[in-house]
Short mmCIF file of N, CA and C in Angstrom, two decimals:
data_model
loop_
_atom_site.label_atom_id
_atom_site.label_comp_id
_atom_site.label_asym_id
_atom_site.label_seq_id
_atom_site.Cartn_x
_atom_site.Cartn_y
_atom_site.Cartn_z
N UNK A 21 51.09 31.13 61.20
CA UNK A 21 50.91 30.82 62.62
C UNK A 21 52.25 30.98 63.33
N UNK A 22 52.24 31.71 64.45
CA UNK A 22 53.46 31.92 65.22
C UNK A 22 53.59 30.85 66.29
N UNK A 23 54.74 30.22 66.35
CA UNK A 23 55.00 29.19 67.35
C UNK A 23 55.74 29.85 68.51
N UNK A 24 55.21 29.70 69.74
CA UNK A 24 55.89 30.32 70.88
C UNK A 24 57.24 29.68 71.12
N UNK A 25 58.19 30.43 71.69
CA UNK A 25 59.50 29.84 71.97
C UNK A 25 59.37 28.69 72.97
N UNK A 26 60.36 27.82 72.95
CA UNK A 26 60.33 26.64 73.82
C UNK A 26 60.24 27.01 75.29
N UNK A 27 60.70 28.21 75.67
CA UNK A 27 60.69 28.60 77.07
C UNK A 27 59.39 29.28 77.48
N UNK A 28 58.47 29.50 76.54
CA UNK A 28 57.22 30.18 76.88
C UNK A 28 56.32 29.27 77.71
N UNK A 29 55.65 29.84 78.69
CA UNK A 29 54.73 29.07 79.51
C UNK A 29 55.43 28.24 80.57
N UNK A 30 54.63 27.59 81.36
CA UNK A 30 55.15 26.78 82.45
C UNK A 30 55.27 25.33 82.01
N UNK A 31 56.40 24.74 82.28
CA UNK A 31 56.63 23.34 81.93
C UNK A 31 56.31 22.45 83.11
N UNK A 32 55.72 21.33 82.84
CA UNK A 32 55.38 20.37 83.87
C UNK A 32 56.64 19.68 84.39
N UNK A 33 56.78 19.62 85.68
CA UNK A 33 57.89 18.88 86.30
C UNK A 33 57.25 17.78 87.13
N UNK A 34 57.48 16.56 86.72
CA UNK A 34 56.85 15.43 87.41
C UNK A 34 57.57 15.11 88.70
N UNK A 35 56.83 14.51 89.62
CA UNK A 35 57.41 14.05 90.88
C UNK A 35 57.42 15.08 91.99
N UNK A 36 56.85 16.26 91.76
CA UNK A 36 56.83 17.28 92.80
C UNK A 36 55.59 17.13 93.67
N UNK A 37 55.76 17.42 94.94
CA UNK A 37 54.60 17.45 95.82
C UNK A 37 53.80 18.72 95.52
N UNK A 38 52.62 18.81 96.08
CA UNK A 38 51.79 20.00 95.87
C UNK A 38 52.52 21.24 96.38
N UNK A 39 53.13 21.13 97.54
CA UNK A 39 53.85 22.26 98.13
C UNK A 39 55.04 22.65 97.25
N UNK A 40 55.78 21.68 96.76
CA UNK A 40 56.91 21.99 95.87
C UNK A 40 56.44 22.65 94.59
N UNK A 41 55.33 22.18 94.05
CA UNK A 41 54.78 22.77 92.84
C UNK A 41 54.33 24.21 93.11
N UNK A 42 53.71 24.44 94.25
CA UNK A 42 53.29 25.80 94.62
C UNK A 42 54.52 26.71 94.78
N UNK A 43 55.56 26.21 95.42
CA UNK A 43 56.77 27.00 95.63
C UNK A 43 57.42 27.33 94.29
N UNK A 44 57.46 26.37 93.39
CA UNK A 44 58.04 26.61 92.07
C UNK A 44 57.23 27.66 91.31
N UNK A 45 55.91 27.59 91.40
CA UNK A 45 55.05 28.58 90.74
C UNK A 45 55.30 29.97 91.32
N UNK A 46 55.46 30.04 92.63
CA UNK A 46 55.73 31.32 93.28
C UNK A 46 57.06 31.91 92.82
N UNK A 47 58.07 31.08 92.78
CA UNK A 47 59.40 31.55 92.37
C UNK A 47 59.37 32.03 90.93
N UNK A 48 58.72 31.29 90.05
CA UNK A 48 58.65 31.69 88.65
C UNK A 48 57.90 33.01 88.49
N UNK A 49 56.79 33.17 89.20
CA UNK A 49 56.02 34.41 89.11
C UNK A 49 56.81 35.58 89.66
N UNK A 50 57.47 35.36 90.77
CA UNK A 50 58.25 36.42 91.40
C UNK A 50 59.44 36.82 90.52
N UNK A 51 60.11 35.85 89.94
CA UNK A 51 61.24 36.15 89.05
C UNK A 51 60.78 36.96 87.84
N UNK A 52 59.63 36.62 87.31
CA UNK A 52 59.08 37.35 86.17
C UNK A 52 58.76 38.79 86.55
N UNK A 53 58.10 38.98 87.69
CA UNK A 53 57.77 40.32 88.16
C UNK A 53 59.03 41.13 88.43
N UNK A 54 60.03 40.50 89.01
CA UNK A 54 61.27 41.20 89.33
C UNK A 54 61.98 41.65 88.04
N UNK A 55 61.99 40.81 87.03
CA UNK A 55 62.63 41.18 85.76
C UNK A 55 61.95 42.40 85.14
N UNK A 56 60.63 42.40 85.14
CA UNK A 56 59.88 43.53 84.59
C UNK A 56 60.16 44.79 85.41
N UNK A 57 60.14 44.66 86.71
CA UNK A 57 60.38 45.81 87.58
C UNK A 57 61.77 46.38 87.37
N UNK A 58 62.77 45.52 87.28
CA UNK A 58 64.14 46.00 87.06
C UNK A 58 64.26 46.75 85.74
N UNK A 59 63.62 46.25 84.70
CA UNK A 59 63.65 46.94 83.41
C UNK A 59 63.02 48.32 83.52
N UNK A 60 61.89 48.41 84.20
CA UNK A 60 61.21 49.70 84.35
C UNK A 60 62.02 50.68 85.18
N UNK A 61 62.61 50.22 86.26
CA UNK A 61 63.44 51.09 87.09
C UNK A 61 64.65 51.58 86.28
N UNK A 62 65.26 50.70 85.53
CA UNK A 62 66.40 51.08 84.70
C UNK A 62 65.97 52.15 83.69
N UNK A 63 64.79 51.96 83.08
CA UNK A 63 64.28 52.96 82.13
C UNK A 63 64.10 54.31 82.82
N UNK A 64 63.48 54.32 83.98
CA UNK A 64 63.26 55.57 84.71
C UNK A 64 64.58 56.25 85.08
N UNK A 65 65.52 55.47 85.57
CA UNK A 65 66.82 56.05 85.94
C UNK A 65 67.51 56.66 84.73
N UNK A 66 67.49 55.96 83.61
CA UNK A 66 68.13 56.46 82.40
C UNK A 66 67.46 57.74 81.89
N UNK A 67 66.13 57.75 81.89
CA UNK A 67 65.41 58.94 81.43
C UNK A 67 65.68 60.14 82.33
N UNK A 68 65.66 59.93 83.63
CA UNK A 68 65.95 61.02 84.57
C UNK A 68 67.37 61.53 84.42
N UNK A 69 68.31 60.62 84.25
CA UNK A 69 69.71 61.01 84.09
C UNK A 69 69.92 61.72 82.75
N UNK A 70 69.34 61.17 81.68
CA UNK A 70 69.48 61.79 80.35
C UNK A 70 68.93 63.22 80.32
N UNK A 71 67.88 63.47 81.07
CA UNK A 71 67.27 64.81 81.10
C UNK A 71 67.93 65.72 82.14
N UNK A 72 68.95 65.20 82.82
CA UNK A 72 69.66 66.00 83.80
C UNK A 72 68.87 66.26 85.08
N UNK A 73 67.86 65.46 85.34
CA UNK A 73 67.02 65.66 86.51
C UNK A 73 67.55 64.95 87.76
N UNK A 74 68.36 63.92 87.55
CA UNK A 74 68.83 63.13 88.67
C UNK A 74 70.07 62.35 88.27
N UNK A 75 71.01 62.25 89.17
CA UNK A 75 72.19 61.42 88.93
C UNK A 75 71.99 60.09 89.64
N UNK A 76 72.47 59.03 89.05
CA UNK A 76 72.32 57.70 89.65
C UNK A 76 72.94 57.63 91.04
N UNK A 77 73.99 58.39 91.27
CA UNK A 77 74.62 58.40 92.60
C UNK A 77 73.63 58.87 93.66
N UNK A 78 72.74 59.78 93.31
CA UNK A 78 71.74 60.26 94.26
C UNK A 78 70.76 59.16 94.62
N UNK A 79 70.45 58.30 93.66
CA UNK A 79 69.56 57.16 93.92
C UNK A 79 70.24 56.20 94.89
N UNK A 80 71.50 55.92 94.64
CA UNK A 80 72.25 55.00 95.51
C UNK A 80 72.40 55.54 96.93
N UNK A 81 72.50 56.85 97.05
CA UNK A 81 72.74 57.47 98.36
C UNK A 81 71.45 57.67 99.15
N UNK A 82 70.29 57.61 98.50
CA UNK A 82 69.02 57.91 99.16
C UNK A 82 68.69 56.88 100.23
N UNK A 83 68.24 57.35 101.39
CA UNK A 83 67.79 56.48 102.48
C UNK A 83 66.42 56.99 102.92
N UNK A 84 65.41 56.16 102.79
CA UNK A 84 64.05 56.55 103.17
C UNK A 84 63.96 56.71 104.68
N UNK A 85 63.24 57.75 105.10
CA UNK A 85 63.01 57.99 106.52
C UNK A 85 61.55 58.36 106.72
N UNK A 86 61.11 58.32 107.96
CA UNK A 86 59.77 58.77 108.32
C UNK A 86 58.66 58.11 107.52
N UNK A 87 57.80 58.94 106.94
CA UNK A 87 56.64 58.43 106.20
C UNK A 87 57.05 57.57 105.01
N UNK A 88 58.12 57.96 104.33
CA UNK A 88 58.59 57.17 103.18
C UNK A 88 59.04 55.79 103.62
N UNK A 89 59.76 55.71 104.73
CA UNK A 89 60.22 54.42 105.24
C UNK A 89 59.03 53.55 105.65
N UNK A 90 58.04 54.16 106.29
CA UNK A 90 56.84 53.42 106.71
C UNK A 90 56.07 52.91 105.49
N UNK A 91 55.95 53.74 104.47
CA UNK A 91 55.25 53.34 103.25
C UNK A 91 55.96 52.15 102.59
N UNK A 92 57.28 52.23 102.53
CA UNK A 92 58.04 51.12 101.94
C UNK A 92 57.85 49.82 102.74
N UNK A 93 57.82 49.94 104.05
CA UNK A 93 57.63 48.75 104.89
C UNK A 93 56.25 48.14 104.64
N UNK A 94 55.23 48.98 104.50
CA UNK A 94 53.89 48.50 104.20
C UNK A 94 53.86 47.77 102.85
N UNK A 95 54.49 48.37 101.85
CA UNK A 95 54.56 47.72 100.53
C UNK A 95 55.30 46.39 100.60
N UNK A 96 56.38 46.36 101.36
CA UNK A 96 57.18 45.14 101.51
C UNK A 96 56.35 44.03 102.15
N UNK A 97 55.61 44.37 103.20
CA UNK A 97 54.79 43.36 103.88
C UNK A 97 53.66 42.85 102.99
N UNK A 98 53.07 43.73 102.19
CA UNK A 98 52.03 43.30 101.25
C UNK A 98 52.60 42.35 100.20
N UNK A 99 53.79 42.67 99.71
CA UNK A 99 54.43 41.82 98.71
C UNK A 99 54.73 40.44 99.29
N UNK A 100 55.27 40.40 100.49
CA UNK A 100 55.59 39.13 101.14
C UNK A 100 54.31 38.31 101.31
N UNK A 101 53.24 38.95 101.77
CA UNK A 101 51.98 38.24 101.95
C UNK A 101 51.46 37.69 100.62
N UNK A 102 51.59 38.47 99.56
CA UNK A 102 51.12 38.03 98.24
C UNK A 102 51.95 36.86 97.71
N UNK A 103 53.26 36.96 97.87
CA UNK A 103 54.15 35.91 97.36
C UNK A 103 53.91 34.59 98.08
N UNK A 104 53.72 34.65 99.38
CA UNK A 104 53.59 33.42 100.16
C UNK A 104 52.15 32.92 100.30
N UNK A 105 51.18 33.66 99.75
CA UNK A 105 49.78 33.25 99.84
C UNK A 105 49.54 31.83 99.32
N UNK A 106 50.08 31.43 98.17
CA UNK A 106 49.83 30.07 97.69
C UNK A 106 50.29 28.99 98.67
N UNK A 107 51.44 29.19 99.30
CA UNK A 107 51.91 28.20 100.28
C UNK A 107 51.03 28.20 101.52
N UNK A 108 50.65 29.39 101.98
CA UNK A 108 49.78 29.50 103.15
C UNK A 108 48.44 28.81 102.87
N UNK A 109 47.87 29.07 101.69
CA UNK A 109 46.59 28.46 101.33
C UNK A 109 46.71 26.94 101.22
N UNK A 110 47.77 26.47 100.61
CA UNK A 110 47.97 25.02 100.49
C UNK A 110 48.15 24.38 101.86
N UNK A 111 48.85 25.06 102.74
CA UNK A 111 49.05 24.54 104.09
C UNK A 111 47.73 24.46 104.84
N UNK A 112 46.91 25.50 104.71
CA UNK A 112 45.60 25.49 105.36
C UNK A 112 44.73 24.36 104.84
N UNK A 113 44.75 24.16 103.51
CA UNK A 113 43.95 23.07 102.93
C UNK A 113 44.42 21.72 103.44
N UNK A 114 45.72 21.54 103.54
CA UNK A 114 46.27 20.27 104.03
C UNK A 114 45.85 20.01 105.47
N UNK A 115 45.87 21.06 106.30
CA UNK A 115 45.47 20.92 107.70
C UNK A 115 43.98 20.59 107.79
N UNK A 116 43.17 21.26 106.97
CA UNK A 116 41.71 20.99 106.97
C UNK A 116 41.42 19.57 106.54
N UNK A 117 42.17 19.06 105.55
CA UNK A 117 41.95 17.71 105.06
C UNK A 117 42.34 16.66 106.10
N UNK A 118 43.32 16.98 106.93
CA UNK A 118 43.75 16.05 107.98
C UNK A 118 42.79 16.05 109.17
N UNK A 119 42.17 17.21 109.41
CA UNK A 119 41.33 17.37 110.61
C UNK A 119 39.94 16.99 110.45
#
């Protein structure tokens, strides 16, 4: 039987409000997604550079314009909405319970 490491899973933190617990869950999920994304981007950059298809300096110098810039803004707004959805939902529930 394999025992998961002590850091696996979410640990209970007592004394947090519902909103604080939601914020902590959001931060943990976002940090996890960011770590995976950074690893994948690093892999892509290394593979492209190793094959002579792209230099990292070109990535650093790139500035999105036009359709690419608009697409990135759309993705950014979707991500923000997804990340903050738990807080928005908790806030709506709290308002409904008060009203």
